[in-house]
mmCIF file of C-alpha atoms in Angstrom:
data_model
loop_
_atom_site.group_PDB
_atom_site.id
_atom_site.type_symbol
_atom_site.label_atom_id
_atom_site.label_comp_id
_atom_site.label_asym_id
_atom_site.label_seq_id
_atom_site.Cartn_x
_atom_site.Cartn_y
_atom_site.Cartn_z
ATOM 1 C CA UNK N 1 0.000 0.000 0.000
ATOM 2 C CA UNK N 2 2.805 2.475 0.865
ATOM 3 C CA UNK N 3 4.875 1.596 -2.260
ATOM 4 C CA UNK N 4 2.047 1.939 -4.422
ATOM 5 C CA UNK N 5 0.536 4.889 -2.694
ATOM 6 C CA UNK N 6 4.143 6.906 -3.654
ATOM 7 C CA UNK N 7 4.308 5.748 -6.969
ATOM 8 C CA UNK N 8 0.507 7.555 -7.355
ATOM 9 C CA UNK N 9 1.434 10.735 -5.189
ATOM 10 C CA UNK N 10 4.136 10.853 -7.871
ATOM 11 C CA UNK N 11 2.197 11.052 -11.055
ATOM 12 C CA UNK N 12 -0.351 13.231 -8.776
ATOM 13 C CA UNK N 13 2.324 15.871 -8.716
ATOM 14 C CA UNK N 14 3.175 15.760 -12.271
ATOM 15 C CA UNK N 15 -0.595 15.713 -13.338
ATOM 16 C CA UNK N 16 -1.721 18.756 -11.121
ATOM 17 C CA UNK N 17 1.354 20.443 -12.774
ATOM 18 C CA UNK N 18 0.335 19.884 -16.539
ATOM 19 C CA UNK N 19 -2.733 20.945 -15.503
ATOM 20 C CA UNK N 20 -1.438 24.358 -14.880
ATOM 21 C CA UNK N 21 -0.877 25.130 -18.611
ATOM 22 C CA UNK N 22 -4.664 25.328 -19.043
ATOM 23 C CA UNK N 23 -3.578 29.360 -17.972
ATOM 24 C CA UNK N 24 -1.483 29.719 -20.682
ATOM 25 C CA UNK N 25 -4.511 28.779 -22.739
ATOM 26 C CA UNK N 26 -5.203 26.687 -25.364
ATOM 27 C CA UNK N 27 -2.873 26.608 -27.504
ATOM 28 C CA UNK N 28 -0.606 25.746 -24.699
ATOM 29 C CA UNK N 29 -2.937 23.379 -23.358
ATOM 30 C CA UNK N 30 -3.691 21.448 -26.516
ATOM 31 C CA UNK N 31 0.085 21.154 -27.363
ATOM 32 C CA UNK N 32 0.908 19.841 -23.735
ATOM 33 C CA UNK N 33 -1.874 17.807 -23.916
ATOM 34 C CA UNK N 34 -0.450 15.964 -27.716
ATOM 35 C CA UNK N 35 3.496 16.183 -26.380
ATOM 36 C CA UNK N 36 2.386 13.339 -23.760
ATOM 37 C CA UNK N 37 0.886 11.147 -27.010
ATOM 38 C CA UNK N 38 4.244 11.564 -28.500
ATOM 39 C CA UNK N 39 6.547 11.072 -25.463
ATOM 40 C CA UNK N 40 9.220 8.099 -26.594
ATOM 41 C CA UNK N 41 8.887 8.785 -30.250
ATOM 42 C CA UNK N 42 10.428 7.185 -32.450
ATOM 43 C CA UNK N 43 11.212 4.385 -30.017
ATOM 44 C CA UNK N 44 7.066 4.149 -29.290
ATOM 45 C CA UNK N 45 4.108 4.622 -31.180
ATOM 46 C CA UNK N 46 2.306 7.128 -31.012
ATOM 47 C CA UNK N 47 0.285 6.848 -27.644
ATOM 48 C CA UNK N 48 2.363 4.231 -25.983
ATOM 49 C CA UNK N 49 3.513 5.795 -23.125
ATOM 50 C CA UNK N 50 0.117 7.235 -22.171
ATOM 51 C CA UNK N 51 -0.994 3.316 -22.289
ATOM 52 C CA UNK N 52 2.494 2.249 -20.858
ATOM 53 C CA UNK N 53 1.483 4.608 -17.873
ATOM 54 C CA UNK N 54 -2.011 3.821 -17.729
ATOM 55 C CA UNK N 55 -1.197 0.574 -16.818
ATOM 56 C CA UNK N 56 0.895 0.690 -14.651
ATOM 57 C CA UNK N 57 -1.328 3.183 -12.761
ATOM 58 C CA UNK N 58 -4.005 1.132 -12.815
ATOM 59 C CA UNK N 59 -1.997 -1.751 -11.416
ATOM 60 C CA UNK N 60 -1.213 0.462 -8.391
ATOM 61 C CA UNK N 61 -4.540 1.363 -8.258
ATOM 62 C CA UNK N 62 -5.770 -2.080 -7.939
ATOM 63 C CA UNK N 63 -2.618 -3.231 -5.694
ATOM 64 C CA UNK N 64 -3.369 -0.292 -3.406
ATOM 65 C CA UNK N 65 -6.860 -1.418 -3.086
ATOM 66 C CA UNK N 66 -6.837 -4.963 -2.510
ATOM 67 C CA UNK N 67 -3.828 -3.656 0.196
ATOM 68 C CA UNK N 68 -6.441 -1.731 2.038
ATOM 69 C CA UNK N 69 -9.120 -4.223 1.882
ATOM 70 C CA UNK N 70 -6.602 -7.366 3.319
ATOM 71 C CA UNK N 71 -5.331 -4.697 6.244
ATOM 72 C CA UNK N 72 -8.538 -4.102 7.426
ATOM 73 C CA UNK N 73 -10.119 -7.446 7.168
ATOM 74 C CA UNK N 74 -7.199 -8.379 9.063
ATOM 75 C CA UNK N 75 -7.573 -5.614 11.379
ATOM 76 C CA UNK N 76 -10.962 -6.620 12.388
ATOM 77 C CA UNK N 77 -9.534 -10.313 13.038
ATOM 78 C CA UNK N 78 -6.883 -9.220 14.680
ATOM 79 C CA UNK N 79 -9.224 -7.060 17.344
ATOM 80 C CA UNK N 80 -13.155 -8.496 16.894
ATOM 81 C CA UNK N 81 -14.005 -6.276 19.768
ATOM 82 C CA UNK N 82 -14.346 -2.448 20.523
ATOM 83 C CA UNK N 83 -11.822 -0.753 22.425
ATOM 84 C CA UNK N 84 -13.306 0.526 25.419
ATOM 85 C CA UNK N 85 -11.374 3.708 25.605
ATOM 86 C CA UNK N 86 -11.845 5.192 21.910
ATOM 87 C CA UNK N 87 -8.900 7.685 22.471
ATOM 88 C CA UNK N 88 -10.136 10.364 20.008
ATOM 89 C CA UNK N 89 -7.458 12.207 20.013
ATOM 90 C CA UNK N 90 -5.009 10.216 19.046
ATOM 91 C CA UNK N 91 -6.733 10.139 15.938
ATOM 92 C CA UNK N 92 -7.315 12.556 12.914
ATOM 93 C CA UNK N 93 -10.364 13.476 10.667
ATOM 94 C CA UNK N 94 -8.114 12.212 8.003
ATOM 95 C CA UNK N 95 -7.104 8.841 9.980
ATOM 96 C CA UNK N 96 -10.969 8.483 10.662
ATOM 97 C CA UNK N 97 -12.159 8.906 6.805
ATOM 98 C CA UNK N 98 -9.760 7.226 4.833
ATOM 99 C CA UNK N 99 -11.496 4.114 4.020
ATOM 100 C CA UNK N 100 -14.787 6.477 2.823
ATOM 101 C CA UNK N 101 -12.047 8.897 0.938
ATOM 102 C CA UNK N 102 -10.726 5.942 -0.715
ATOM 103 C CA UNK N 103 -14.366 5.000 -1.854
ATOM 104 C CA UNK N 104 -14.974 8.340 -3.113
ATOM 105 C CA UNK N 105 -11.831 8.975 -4.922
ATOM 106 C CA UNK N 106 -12.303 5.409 -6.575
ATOM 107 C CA UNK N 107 -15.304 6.706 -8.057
ATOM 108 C CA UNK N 108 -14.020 10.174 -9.364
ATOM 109 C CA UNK N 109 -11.596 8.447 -11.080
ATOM 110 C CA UNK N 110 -13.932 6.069 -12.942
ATOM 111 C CA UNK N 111 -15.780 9.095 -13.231
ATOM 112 C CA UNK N 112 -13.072 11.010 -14.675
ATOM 113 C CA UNK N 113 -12.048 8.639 -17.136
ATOM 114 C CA UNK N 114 -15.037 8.440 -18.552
ATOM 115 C CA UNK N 115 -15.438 12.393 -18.863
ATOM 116 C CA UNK N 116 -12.102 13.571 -20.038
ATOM 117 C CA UNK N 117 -10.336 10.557 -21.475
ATOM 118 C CA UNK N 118 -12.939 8.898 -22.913
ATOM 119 C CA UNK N 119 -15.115 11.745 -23.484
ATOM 120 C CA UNK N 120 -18.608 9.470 -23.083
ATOM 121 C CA UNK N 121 -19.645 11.992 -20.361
ATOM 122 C CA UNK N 122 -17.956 15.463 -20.924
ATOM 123 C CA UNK N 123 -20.754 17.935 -22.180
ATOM 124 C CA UNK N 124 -18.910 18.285 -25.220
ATOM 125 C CA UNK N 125 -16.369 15.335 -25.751
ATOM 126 C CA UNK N 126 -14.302 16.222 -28.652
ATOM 127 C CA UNK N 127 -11.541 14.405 -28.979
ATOM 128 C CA UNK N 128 -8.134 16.690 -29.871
ATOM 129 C CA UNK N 129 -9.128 19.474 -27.954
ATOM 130 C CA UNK N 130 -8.892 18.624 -24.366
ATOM 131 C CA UNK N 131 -9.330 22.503 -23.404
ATOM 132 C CA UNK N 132 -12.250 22.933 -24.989
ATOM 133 C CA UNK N 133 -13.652 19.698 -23.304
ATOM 134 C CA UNK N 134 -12.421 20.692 -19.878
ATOM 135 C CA UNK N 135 -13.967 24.006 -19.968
ATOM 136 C CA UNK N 136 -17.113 23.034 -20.539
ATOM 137 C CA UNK N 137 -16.964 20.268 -17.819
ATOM 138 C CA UNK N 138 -16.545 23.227 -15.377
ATOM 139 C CA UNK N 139 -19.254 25.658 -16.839
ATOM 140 C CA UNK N 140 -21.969 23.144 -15.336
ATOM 141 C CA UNK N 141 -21.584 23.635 -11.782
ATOM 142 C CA UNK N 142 -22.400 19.929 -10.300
ATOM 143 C CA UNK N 143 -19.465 18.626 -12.339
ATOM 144 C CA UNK N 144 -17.347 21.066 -10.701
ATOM 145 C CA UNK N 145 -18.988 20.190 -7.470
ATOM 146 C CA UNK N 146 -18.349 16.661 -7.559
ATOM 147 C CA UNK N 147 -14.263 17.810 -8.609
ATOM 148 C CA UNK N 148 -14.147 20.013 -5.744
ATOM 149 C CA UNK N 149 -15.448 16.815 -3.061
ATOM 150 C CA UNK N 150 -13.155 14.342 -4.820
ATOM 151 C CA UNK N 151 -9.837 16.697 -4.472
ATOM 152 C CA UNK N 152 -11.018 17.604 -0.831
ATOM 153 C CA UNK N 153 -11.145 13.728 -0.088
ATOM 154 C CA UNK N 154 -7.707 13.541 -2.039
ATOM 155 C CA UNK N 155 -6.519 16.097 -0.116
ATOM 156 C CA UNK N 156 -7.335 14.522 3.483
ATOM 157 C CA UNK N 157 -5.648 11.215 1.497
ATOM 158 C CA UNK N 158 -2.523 12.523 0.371
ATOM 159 C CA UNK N 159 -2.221 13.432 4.142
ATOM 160 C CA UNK N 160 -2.429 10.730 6.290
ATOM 161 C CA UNK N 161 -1.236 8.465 3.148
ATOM 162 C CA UNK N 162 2.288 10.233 2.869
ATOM 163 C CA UNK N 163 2.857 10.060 6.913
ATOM 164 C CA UNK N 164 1.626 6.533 7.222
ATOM 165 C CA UNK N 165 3.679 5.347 4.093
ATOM 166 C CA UNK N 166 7.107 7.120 5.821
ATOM 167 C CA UNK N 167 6.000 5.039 8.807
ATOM 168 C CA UNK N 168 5.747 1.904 6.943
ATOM 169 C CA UNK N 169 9.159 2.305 4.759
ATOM 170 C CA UNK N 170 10.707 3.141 8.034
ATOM 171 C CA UNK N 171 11.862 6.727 7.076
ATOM 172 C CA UNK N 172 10.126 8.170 10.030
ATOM 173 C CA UNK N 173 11.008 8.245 13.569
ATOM 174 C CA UNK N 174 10.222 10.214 16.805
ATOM 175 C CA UNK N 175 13.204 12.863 15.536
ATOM 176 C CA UNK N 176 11.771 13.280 12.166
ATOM 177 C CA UNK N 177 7.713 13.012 12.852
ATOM 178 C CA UNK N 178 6.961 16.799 12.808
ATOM 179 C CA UNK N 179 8.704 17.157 9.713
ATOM 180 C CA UNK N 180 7.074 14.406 7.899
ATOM 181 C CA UNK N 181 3.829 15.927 9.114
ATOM 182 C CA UNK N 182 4.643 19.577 7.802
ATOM 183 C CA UNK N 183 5.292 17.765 4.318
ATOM 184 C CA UNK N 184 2.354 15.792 4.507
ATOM 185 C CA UNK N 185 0.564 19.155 5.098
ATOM 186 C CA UNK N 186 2.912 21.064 1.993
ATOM 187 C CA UNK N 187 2.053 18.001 -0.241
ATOM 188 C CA UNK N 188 -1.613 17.837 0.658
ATOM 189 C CA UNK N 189 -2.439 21.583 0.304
ATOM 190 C CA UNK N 190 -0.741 22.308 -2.794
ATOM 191 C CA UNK N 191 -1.677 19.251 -5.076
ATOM 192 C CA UNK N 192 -4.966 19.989 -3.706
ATOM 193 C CA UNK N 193 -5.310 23.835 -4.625
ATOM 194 C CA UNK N 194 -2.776 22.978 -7.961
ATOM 195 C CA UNK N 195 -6.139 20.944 -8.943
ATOM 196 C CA UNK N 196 -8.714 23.336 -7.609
ATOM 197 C CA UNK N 197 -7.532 25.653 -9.078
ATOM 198 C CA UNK N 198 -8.982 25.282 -12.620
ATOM 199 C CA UNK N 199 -12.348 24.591 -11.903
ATOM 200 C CA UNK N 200 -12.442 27.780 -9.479
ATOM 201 C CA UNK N 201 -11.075 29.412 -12.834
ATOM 202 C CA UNK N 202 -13.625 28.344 -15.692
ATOM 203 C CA UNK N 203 -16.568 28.828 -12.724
ATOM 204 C CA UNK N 204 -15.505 32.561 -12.546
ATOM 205 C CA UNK N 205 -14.181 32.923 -15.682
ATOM 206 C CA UNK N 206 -11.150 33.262 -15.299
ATOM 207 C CA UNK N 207 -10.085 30.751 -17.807
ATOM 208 C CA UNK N 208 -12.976 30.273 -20.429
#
């Protein structure tokens, strides 16, 4: 889970930054978005490493998944009953939802396949002119509402996922725990607004 849950914060990163040339407009956008079809040329086909990494994030995805759902069952077998003593603070908002923020970011990104990558959903689905297609996702407000709850539960994700996966690959310790927290935070907050940020600018028009 930790391994995978990197390899995803990784290609997070990268994603939220593309995304950024939508303010550069489309032009800009359009070109980024046809570089990453020819990425390895002549070496690959045209395409191939957009398949090459689909893939292998899907094979994370599903790795990270099946990860979760073994750690809990064997959570529950390992402790059948209730503590007594909940301790609440000893745990965060973020600790407490991950399992539902895992179920709704799941869904955003079948969601989100199917509306800019596949087009079968996006209001106007043209293929070659992701721009185009992504502004006028964000002109209908619900779609940008259901962005804006996906990257808040990505958000509360990113942070308890990057502290717990230093725990697990034994980078942290009790010397190092407040700075793996403040990246957590860093990491969290700005691949969070990096994303928000361009629905927040086709919904006022900032980008149209």
């Amino acid at each position: 889970m930790a391994t995978t849950g990197v390899i995803m914060l990784l290609f997070l990163i990268v994603h939220m930054a593309g995304n950024l040339k939508i303010f550069f407009g489309p032009t800009d956008f359009n070109g980024y978005a046809h570089w990453l079809r020819t990425i390895g040329e002549p070496a690959l086909h045209y395409s191939w490493y957009l398949w090459i990494q689909r893939v292998v994030l899907l094979g994370c995805l599903v790795a990270h998944v099946v990860s979760a759902i073994q750690l809990t069952h064997r959570d529950i077998h390992a402790r059948p009953q209730r503590y007594r003593s909940k301790r609440p603070w000893r745990a965060t908002f973020a600790t407490n939802t991950m399992r539902y923020g895992g179920v709704i970011i799941a869904l955003f990104v079948v969601w989100h396949i199917l509306d800019l990558t596949v087009g079968a959903v996006n209001p106007r689905g043209e293929a070659g002119h992701p721009y185009q297609n992504v502004v006028a996702d964000f002109q209908v407000w619900w779609i940008g509402l259901i962005y804006v709850v996906a990257m808040l539960a990505l958000c509360l994700h990113i942070y308890h996922g990057f502290w717990s996966a230093a725990q697990t690959l034994g980078a942290n310790n009790a010397a190092r725990n407040v700075a793996f927290k403040t990246i957590a935070t860093i990491l969290a907050l700005v691949i969070t607004v990096g994303f928000l940020s361009v629905p927040v600018a086709v919904m006022t028009g900032l980008v149209s």
